[in-house]
CSV table of C-alpha atoms and ligand atoms in Angstrom, one decimal:
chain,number,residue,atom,x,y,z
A,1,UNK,CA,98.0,73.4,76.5
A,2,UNK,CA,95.6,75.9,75.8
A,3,UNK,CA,97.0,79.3,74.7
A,4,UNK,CA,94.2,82.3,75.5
A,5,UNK,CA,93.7,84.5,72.9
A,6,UNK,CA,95.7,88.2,73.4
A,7,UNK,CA,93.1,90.9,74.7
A,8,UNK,CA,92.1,93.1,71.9
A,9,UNK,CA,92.8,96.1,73.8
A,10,UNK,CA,94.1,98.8,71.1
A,11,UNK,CA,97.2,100.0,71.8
A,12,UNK,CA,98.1,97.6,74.7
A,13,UNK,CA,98.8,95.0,72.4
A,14,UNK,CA,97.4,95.5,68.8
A,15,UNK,CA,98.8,97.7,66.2
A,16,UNK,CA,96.4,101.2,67.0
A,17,UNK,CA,96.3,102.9,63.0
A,18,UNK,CA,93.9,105.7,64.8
A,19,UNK,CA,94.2,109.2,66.3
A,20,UNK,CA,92.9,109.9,70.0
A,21,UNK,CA,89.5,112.1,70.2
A,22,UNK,CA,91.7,114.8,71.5
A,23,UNK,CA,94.5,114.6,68.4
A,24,UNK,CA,90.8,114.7,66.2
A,25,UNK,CA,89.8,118.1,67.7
A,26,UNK,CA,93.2,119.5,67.2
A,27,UNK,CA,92.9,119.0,63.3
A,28,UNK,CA,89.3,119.6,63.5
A,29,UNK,CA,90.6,123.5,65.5
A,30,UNK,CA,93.3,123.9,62.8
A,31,UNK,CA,91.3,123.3,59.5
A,32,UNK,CA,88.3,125.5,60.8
A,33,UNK,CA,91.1,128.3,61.6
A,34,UNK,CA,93.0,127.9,58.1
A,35,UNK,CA,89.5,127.7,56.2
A,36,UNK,CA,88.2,131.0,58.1
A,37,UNK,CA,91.5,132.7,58.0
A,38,UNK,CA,93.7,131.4,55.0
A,39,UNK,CA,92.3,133.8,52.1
A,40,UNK,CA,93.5,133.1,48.8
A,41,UNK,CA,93.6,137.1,48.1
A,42,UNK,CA,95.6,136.9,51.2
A,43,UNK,CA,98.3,134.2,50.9
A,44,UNK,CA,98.6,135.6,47.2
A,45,UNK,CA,99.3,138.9,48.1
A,46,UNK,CA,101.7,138.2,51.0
A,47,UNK,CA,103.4,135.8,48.6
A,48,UNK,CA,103.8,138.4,46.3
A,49,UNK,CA,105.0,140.9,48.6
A,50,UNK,CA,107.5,138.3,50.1
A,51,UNK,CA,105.8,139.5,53.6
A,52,UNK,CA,105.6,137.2,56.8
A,53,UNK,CA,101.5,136.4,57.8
A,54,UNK,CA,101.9,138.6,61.6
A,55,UNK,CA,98.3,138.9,62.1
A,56,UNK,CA,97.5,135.4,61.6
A,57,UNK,CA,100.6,134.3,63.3
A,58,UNK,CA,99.0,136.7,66.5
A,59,UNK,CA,95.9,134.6,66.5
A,60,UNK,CA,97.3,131.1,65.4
A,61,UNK,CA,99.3,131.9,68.8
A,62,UNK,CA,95.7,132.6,70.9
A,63,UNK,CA,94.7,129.5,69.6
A,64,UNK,CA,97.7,127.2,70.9
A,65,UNK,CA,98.9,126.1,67.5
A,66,UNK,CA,102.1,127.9,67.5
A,67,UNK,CA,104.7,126.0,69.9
A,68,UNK,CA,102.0,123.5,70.8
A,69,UNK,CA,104.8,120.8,71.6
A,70,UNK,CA,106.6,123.3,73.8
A,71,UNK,CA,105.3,122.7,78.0
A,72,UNK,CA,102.9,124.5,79.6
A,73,UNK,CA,104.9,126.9,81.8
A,74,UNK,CA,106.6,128.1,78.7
A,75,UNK,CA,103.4,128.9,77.2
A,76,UNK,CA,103.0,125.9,75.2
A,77,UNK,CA,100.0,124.0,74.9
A,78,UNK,CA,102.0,120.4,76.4
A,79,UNK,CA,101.6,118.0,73.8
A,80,UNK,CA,103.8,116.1,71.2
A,81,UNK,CA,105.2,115.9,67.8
A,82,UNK,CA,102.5,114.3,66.6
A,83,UNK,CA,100.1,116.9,67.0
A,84,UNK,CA,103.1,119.3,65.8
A,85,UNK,CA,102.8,117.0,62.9
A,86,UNK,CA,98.8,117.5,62.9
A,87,UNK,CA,99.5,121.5,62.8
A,88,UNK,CA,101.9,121.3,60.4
A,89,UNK,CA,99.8,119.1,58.0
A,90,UNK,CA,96.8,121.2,58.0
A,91,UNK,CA,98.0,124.2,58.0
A,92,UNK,CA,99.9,123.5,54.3
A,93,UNK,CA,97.3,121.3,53.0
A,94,UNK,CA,95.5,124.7,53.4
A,95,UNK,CA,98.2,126.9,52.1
A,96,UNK,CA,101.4,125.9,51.1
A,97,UNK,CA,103.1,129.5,51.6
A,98,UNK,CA,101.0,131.2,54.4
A,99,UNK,CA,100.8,127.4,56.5
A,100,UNK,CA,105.0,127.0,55.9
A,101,UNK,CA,105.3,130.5,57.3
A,102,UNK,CA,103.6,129.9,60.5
A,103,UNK,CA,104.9,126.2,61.2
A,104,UNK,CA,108.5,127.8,61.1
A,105,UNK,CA,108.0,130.8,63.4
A,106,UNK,CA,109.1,128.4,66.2
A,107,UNK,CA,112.1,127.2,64.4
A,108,UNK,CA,114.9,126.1,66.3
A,109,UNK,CA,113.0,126.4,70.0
A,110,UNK,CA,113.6,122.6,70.2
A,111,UNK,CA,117.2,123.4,70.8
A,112,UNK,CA,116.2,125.5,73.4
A,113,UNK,CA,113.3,123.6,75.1
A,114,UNK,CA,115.4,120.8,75.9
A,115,UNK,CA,119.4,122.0,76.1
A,116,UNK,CA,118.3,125.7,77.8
A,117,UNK,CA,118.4,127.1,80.9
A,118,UNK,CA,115.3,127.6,83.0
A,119,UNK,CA,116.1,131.3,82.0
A,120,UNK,CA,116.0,130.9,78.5
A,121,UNK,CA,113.3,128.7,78.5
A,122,UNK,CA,110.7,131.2,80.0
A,123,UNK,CA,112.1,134.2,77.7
A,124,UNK,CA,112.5,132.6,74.7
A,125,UNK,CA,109.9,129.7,74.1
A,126,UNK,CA,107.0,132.4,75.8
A,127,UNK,CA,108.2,135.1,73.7
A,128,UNK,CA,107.4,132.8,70.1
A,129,UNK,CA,104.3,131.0,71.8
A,130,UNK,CA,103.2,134.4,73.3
A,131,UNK,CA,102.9,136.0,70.0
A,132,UNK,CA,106.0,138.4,70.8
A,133,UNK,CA,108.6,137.4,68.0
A,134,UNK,CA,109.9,134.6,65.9
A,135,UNK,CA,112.7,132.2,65.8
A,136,UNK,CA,115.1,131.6,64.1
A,137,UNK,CA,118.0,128.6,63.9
A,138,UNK,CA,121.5,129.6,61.9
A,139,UNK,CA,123.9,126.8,61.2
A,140,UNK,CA,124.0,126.9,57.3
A,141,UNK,CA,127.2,129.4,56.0
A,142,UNK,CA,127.7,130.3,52.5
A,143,UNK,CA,130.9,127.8,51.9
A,144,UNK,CA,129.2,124.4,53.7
A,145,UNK,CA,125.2,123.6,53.8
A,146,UNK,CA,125.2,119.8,54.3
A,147,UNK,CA,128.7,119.6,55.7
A,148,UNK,CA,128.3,121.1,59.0
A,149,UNK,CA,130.8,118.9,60.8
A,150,UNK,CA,133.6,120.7,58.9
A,151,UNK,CA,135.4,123.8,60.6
A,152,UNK,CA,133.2,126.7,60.4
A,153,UNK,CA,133.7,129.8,59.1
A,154,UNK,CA,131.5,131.2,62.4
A,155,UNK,CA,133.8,131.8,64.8
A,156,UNK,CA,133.2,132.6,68.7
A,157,UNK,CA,135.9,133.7,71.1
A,158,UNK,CA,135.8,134.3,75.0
A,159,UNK,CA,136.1,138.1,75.7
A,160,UNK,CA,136.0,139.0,79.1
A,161,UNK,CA,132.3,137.1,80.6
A,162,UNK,CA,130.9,136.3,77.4
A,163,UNK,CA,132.0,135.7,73.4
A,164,UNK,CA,132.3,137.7,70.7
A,165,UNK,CA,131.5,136.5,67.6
A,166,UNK,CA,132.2,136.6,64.1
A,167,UNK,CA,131.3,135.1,60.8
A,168,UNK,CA,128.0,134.7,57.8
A,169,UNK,CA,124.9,132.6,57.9
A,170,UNK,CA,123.4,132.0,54.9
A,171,UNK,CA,119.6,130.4,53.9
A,172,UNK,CA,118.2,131.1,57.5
A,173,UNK,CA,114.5,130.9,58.2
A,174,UNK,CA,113.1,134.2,59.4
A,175,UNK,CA,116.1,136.0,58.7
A,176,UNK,CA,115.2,139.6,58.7
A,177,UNK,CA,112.2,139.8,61.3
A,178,UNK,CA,113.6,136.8,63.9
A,179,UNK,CA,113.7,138.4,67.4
A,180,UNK,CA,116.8,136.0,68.2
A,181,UNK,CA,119.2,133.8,66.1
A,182,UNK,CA,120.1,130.5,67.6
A,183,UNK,CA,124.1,130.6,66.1
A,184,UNK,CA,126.6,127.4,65.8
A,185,UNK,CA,129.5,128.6,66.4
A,186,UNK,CA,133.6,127.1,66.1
A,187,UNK,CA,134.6,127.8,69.9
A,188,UNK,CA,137.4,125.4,69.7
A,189,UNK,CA,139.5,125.8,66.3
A,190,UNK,CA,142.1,123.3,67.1
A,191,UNK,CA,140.1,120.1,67.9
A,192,UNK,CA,139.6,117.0,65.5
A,193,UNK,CA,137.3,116.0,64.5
A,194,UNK,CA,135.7,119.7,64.3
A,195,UNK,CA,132.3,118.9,65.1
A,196,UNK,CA,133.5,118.4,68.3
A,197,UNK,CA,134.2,122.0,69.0
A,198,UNK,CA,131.5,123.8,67.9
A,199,UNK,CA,129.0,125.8,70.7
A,200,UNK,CA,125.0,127.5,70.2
A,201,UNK,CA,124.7,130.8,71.2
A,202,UNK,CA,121.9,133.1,71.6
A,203,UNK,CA,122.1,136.2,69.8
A,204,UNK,CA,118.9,139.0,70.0
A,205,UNK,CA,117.9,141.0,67.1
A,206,UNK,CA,119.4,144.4,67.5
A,207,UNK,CA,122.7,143.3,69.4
A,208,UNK,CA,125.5,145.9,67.8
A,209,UNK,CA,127.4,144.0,65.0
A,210,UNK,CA,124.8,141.6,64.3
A,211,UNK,CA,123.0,142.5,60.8
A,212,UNK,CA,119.7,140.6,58.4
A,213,UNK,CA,119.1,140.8,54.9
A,214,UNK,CA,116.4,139.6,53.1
A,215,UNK,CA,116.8,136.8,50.2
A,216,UNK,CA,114.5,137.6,47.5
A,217,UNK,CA,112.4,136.2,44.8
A,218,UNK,CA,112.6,132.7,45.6
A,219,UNK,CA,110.6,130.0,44.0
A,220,UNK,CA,108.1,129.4,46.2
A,221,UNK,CA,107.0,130.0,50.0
A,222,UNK,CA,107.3,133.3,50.0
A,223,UNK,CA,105.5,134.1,53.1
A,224,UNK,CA,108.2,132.5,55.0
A,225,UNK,CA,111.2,135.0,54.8
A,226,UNK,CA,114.7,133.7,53.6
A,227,UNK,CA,117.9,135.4,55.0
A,228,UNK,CA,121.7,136.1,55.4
A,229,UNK,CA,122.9,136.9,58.9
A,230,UNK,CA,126.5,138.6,59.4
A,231,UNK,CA,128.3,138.9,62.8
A,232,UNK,CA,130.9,141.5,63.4
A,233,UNK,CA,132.1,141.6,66.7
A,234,UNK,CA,129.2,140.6,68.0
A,235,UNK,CA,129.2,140.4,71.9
A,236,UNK,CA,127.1,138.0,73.6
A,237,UNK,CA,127.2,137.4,77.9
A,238,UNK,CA,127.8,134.0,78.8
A,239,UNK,CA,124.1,133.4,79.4
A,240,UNK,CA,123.7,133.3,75.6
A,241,UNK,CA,125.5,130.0,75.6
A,242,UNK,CA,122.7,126.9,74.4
A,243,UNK,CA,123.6,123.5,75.9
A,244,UNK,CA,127.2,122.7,76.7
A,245,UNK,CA,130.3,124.1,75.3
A,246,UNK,CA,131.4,122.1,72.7
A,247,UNK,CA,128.7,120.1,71.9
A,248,UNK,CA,126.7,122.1,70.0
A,249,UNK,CA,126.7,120.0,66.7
A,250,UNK,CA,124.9,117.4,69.0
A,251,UNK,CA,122.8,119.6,69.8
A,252,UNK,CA,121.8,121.0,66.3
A,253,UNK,CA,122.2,117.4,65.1
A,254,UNK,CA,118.9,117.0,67.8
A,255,UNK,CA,117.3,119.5,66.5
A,256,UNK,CA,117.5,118.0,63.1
A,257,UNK,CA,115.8,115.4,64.2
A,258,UNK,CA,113.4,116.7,65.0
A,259,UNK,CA,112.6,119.5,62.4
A,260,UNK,CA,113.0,116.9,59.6
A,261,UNK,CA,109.5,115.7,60.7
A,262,UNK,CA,107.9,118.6,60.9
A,263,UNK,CA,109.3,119.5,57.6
A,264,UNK,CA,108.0,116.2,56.5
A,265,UNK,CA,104.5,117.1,57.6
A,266,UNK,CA,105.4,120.3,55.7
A,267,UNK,CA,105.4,118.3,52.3
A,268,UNK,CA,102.9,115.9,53.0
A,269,UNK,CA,100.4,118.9,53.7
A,270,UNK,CA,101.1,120.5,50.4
A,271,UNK,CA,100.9,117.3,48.9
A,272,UNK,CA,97.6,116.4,49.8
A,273,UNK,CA,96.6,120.4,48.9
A,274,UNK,CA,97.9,119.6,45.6
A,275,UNK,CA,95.8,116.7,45.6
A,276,UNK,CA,93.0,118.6,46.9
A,277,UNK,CA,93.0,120.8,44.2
A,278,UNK,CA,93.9,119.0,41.5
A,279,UNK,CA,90.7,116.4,42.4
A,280,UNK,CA,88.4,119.6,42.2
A,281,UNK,CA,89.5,120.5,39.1
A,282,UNK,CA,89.4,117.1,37.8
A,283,UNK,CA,85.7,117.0,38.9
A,284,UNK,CA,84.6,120.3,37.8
A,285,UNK,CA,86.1,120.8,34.2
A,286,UNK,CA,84.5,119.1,31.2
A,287,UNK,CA,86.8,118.0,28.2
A,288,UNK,CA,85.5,116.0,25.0
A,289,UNK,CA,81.9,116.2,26.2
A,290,UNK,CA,82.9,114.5,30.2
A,291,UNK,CA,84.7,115.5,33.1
A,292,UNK,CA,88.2,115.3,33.4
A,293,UNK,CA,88.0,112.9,36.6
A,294,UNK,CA,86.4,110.1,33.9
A,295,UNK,CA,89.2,110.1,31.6
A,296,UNK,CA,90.4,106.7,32.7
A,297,UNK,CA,94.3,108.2,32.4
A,298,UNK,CA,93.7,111.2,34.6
A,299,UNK,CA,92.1,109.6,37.2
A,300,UNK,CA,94.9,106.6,37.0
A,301,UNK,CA,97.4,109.9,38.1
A,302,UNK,CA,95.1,110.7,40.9
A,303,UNK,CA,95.1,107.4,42.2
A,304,UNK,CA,98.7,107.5,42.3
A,305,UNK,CA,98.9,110.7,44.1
A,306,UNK,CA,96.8,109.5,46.6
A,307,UNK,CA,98.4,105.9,47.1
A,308,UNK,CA,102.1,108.3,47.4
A,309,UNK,CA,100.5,110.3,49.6
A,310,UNK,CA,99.0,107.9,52.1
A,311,UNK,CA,102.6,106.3,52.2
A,312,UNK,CA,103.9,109.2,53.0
A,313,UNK,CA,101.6,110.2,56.1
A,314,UNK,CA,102.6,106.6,57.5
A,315,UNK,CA,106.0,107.4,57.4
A,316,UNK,CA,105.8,110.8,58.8
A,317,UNK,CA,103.4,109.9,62.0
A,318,UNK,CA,105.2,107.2,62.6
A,319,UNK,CA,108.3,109.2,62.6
A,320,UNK,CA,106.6,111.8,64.8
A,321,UNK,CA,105.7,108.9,67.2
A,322,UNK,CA,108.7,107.3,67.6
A,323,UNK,CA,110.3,111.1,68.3
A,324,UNK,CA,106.9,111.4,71.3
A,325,UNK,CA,108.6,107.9,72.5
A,326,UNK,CA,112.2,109.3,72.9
A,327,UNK,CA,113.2,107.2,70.2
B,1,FAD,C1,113.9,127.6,52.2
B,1,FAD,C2,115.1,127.2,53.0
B,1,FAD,C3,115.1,127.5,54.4
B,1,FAD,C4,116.3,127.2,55.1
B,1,FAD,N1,116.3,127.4,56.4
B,1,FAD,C5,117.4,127.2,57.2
B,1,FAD,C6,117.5,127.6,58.5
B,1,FAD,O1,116.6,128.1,59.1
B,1,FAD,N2,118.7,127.4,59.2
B,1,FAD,C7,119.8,126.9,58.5
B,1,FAD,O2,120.8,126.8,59.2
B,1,FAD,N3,119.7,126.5,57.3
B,1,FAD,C8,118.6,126.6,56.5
B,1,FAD,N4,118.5,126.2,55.2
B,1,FAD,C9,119.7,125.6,54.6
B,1,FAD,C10,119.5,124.1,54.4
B,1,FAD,O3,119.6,123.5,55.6
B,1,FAD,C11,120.6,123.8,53.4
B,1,FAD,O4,120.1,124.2,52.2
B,1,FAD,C12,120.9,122.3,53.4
B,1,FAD,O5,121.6,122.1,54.6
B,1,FAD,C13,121.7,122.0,52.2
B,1,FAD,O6,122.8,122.8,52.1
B,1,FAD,P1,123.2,123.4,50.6
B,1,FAD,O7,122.0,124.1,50.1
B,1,FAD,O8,124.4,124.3,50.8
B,1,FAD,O9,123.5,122.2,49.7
B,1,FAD,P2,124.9,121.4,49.6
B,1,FAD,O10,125.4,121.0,50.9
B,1,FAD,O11,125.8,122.2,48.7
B,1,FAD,O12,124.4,120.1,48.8
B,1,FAD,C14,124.1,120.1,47.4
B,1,FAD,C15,123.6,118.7,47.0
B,1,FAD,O13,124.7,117.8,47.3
B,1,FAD,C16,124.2,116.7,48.1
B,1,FAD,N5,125.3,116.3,49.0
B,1,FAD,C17,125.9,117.1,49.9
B,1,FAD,N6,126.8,116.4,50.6
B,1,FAD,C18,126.8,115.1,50.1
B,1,FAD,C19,127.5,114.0,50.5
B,1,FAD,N7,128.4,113.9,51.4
B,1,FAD,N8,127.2,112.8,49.8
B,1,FAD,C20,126.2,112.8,48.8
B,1,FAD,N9,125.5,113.9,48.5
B,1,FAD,C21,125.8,115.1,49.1
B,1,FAD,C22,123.0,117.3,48.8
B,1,FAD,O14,122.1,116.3,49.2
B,1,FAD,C23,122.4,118.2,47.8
B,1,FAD,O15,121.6,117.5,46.9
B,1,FAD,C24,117.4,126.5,54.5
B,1,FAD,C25,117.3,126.2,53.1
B,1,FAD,C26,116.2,126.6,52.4
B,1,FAD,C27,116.2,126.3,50.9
């Protein structure tokens, strides 16, 4: 019997190692915005300063690239987190403080995009798409980073229609200048295991009782603000509630997810900046009468960076992928 050979269709049957046209114009849009807007004064200065890019997050928002995962009616641009991933690598191959800065003004809107009400969809995700104000997510409290299904210290508590809440966040993105904090809270202090009775809540910037500080003089990415956020007696309506009651540790847990490849993208973007650069220099400076990049030993370190760093995109698209599949 004879077998016929499979169609050589890419993508039907074959492996497809290629971007569509369309995903190639979004990285093409992206690198022509970071090269026209990204100055070095700039992201210097802003570094320095410790001061969030608003102008460029404005325009980055005109152009689509800020919540381009999030739908259309929401003010998104409709597509995936692969080209969230595209975004996200451009933008810090360009610049590792200004591009980390604008990739996280959306923080956390995953949580809302697909556990929201209609309600909070069309506030929230249109607000950070639109421009308006930026994100934030705020499950991390000073006592417990990684162990989040312990008891929190963040404690909500049914008051009349809605919750008041009270407790610290610590290490929050956009923390002071977020227009809203996405909050896990302990709604349930009696249940084991105690992941199962924590809840999300809404809370908007300015709400009495709720207060941001600033953490300074981090290490790096400075552009992309570090805070603590303190609740005291902070009353929220019922509408403020993300996702079910209960279950918001699944629902962060999603989120996770999610972010972790975005983040990923994060890091492969500086890398390959570092790379950039470093590949520049090694051409341009001369040592012991030659250029650095023919010193067998430096370029044997290049190589390497390179090799780590095409791994690295693999895993991170294919991540991304699998996330666009619902896997
Ligand atoms: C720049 C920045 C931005 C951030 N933004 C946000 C944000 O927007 N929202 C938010 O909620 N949080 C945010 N975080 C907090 C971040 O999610 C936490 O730093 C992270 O969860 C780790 O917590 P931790 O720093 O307390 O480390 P710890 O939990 O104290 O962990 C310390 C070390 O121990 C290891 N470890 C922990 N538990 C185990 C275990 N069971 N087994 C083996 N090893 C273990 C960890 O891997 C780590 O190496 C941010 C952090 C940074 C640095």
């Amino acid at each position: 019997m004879l077998i016929s050979p499979p169609a050589r269709h890419h993508g039907v049957l074959g492996l497809h190692f290629a971007f569509t046209d369309e995903q190639e114009d979004i990285r093409a849009a992206v690198r022509e915005f970071c090269q026209k807007e990204f100055e070095p004064e700039l992201a210097r200065e802003l570094d320095r300063r410790e001061e969030f890019p608003w102008e460029l997050y404005r325009r980055a928002c005109k152009l689509g690239f800020i919540g381009i995962h999030f739908p259309e009616e929401y003010g998104g641009a409709g597509y995936g987190y692969v080209e969230a991933a595209i975004v996200a690598e451009e933008m810090c191959r360009a610049d590792s403080t200004l591009g980390t800065a604008l990739i996280l003004s959306d923080i956390g809107c995953d949580v809302i995009m697909h556990f929201g009400t209609e309600e909070q969809k069309e506030h929230y995700l249109s607000l950070v798409a639109g421009g308006k104000g930026l994100s934030a997510i705020a499950l991390t409290e000073p006592a417990r980073g990684s162990h989040l299904s312990a008891r929190l210290d963040t404690r909500a508590v049914r008051e009349g229609d809605g919750w008041t809440i009270n407790g610290v966040k610590t290490l929050i993105t956009n923390a002071p200048i977020a227009s809203f904090y996405i909050t896990l809270c302990q709604t349930d202090v009696q249940v084991e295991p105690p992941y199962r009775g924590q809840t999300l809540f809404i809370v908007d910037a300015g709400t009495p009782g709720l207060e941001a500080s600033q953490i300074r003089d981090k290490m790096g990415i400075r552009a992309s603000p570090t805070g603590e956020v303190s609740y005291s007696d902070v009353h929220v309506s019922k509408e403020a509630l993300v996702g079910q009651l209960n279950r918001g540790f699944y629902h962060a847990l999603a989120f996770l997810d999610e972010s972790r490849v975005e983040i990923a993208a994060q890091a492969l973007g500086i890398a390959e900046g570092a790379l950039d650069r470093a590949l520049r220099y090694a051409r341009e400076r001369e040592a012991f009468g030659r250029k650095l990049i023919e010193i067998q030993a430096i370029s044997h370190k290049l190589a390497e960076m390179a090799t780590k760093i095409e791994a690295t995109r693999l895993v991170v698209y294919k991540a991304a992928w699998l996330l666009d599949q619902g896997r």
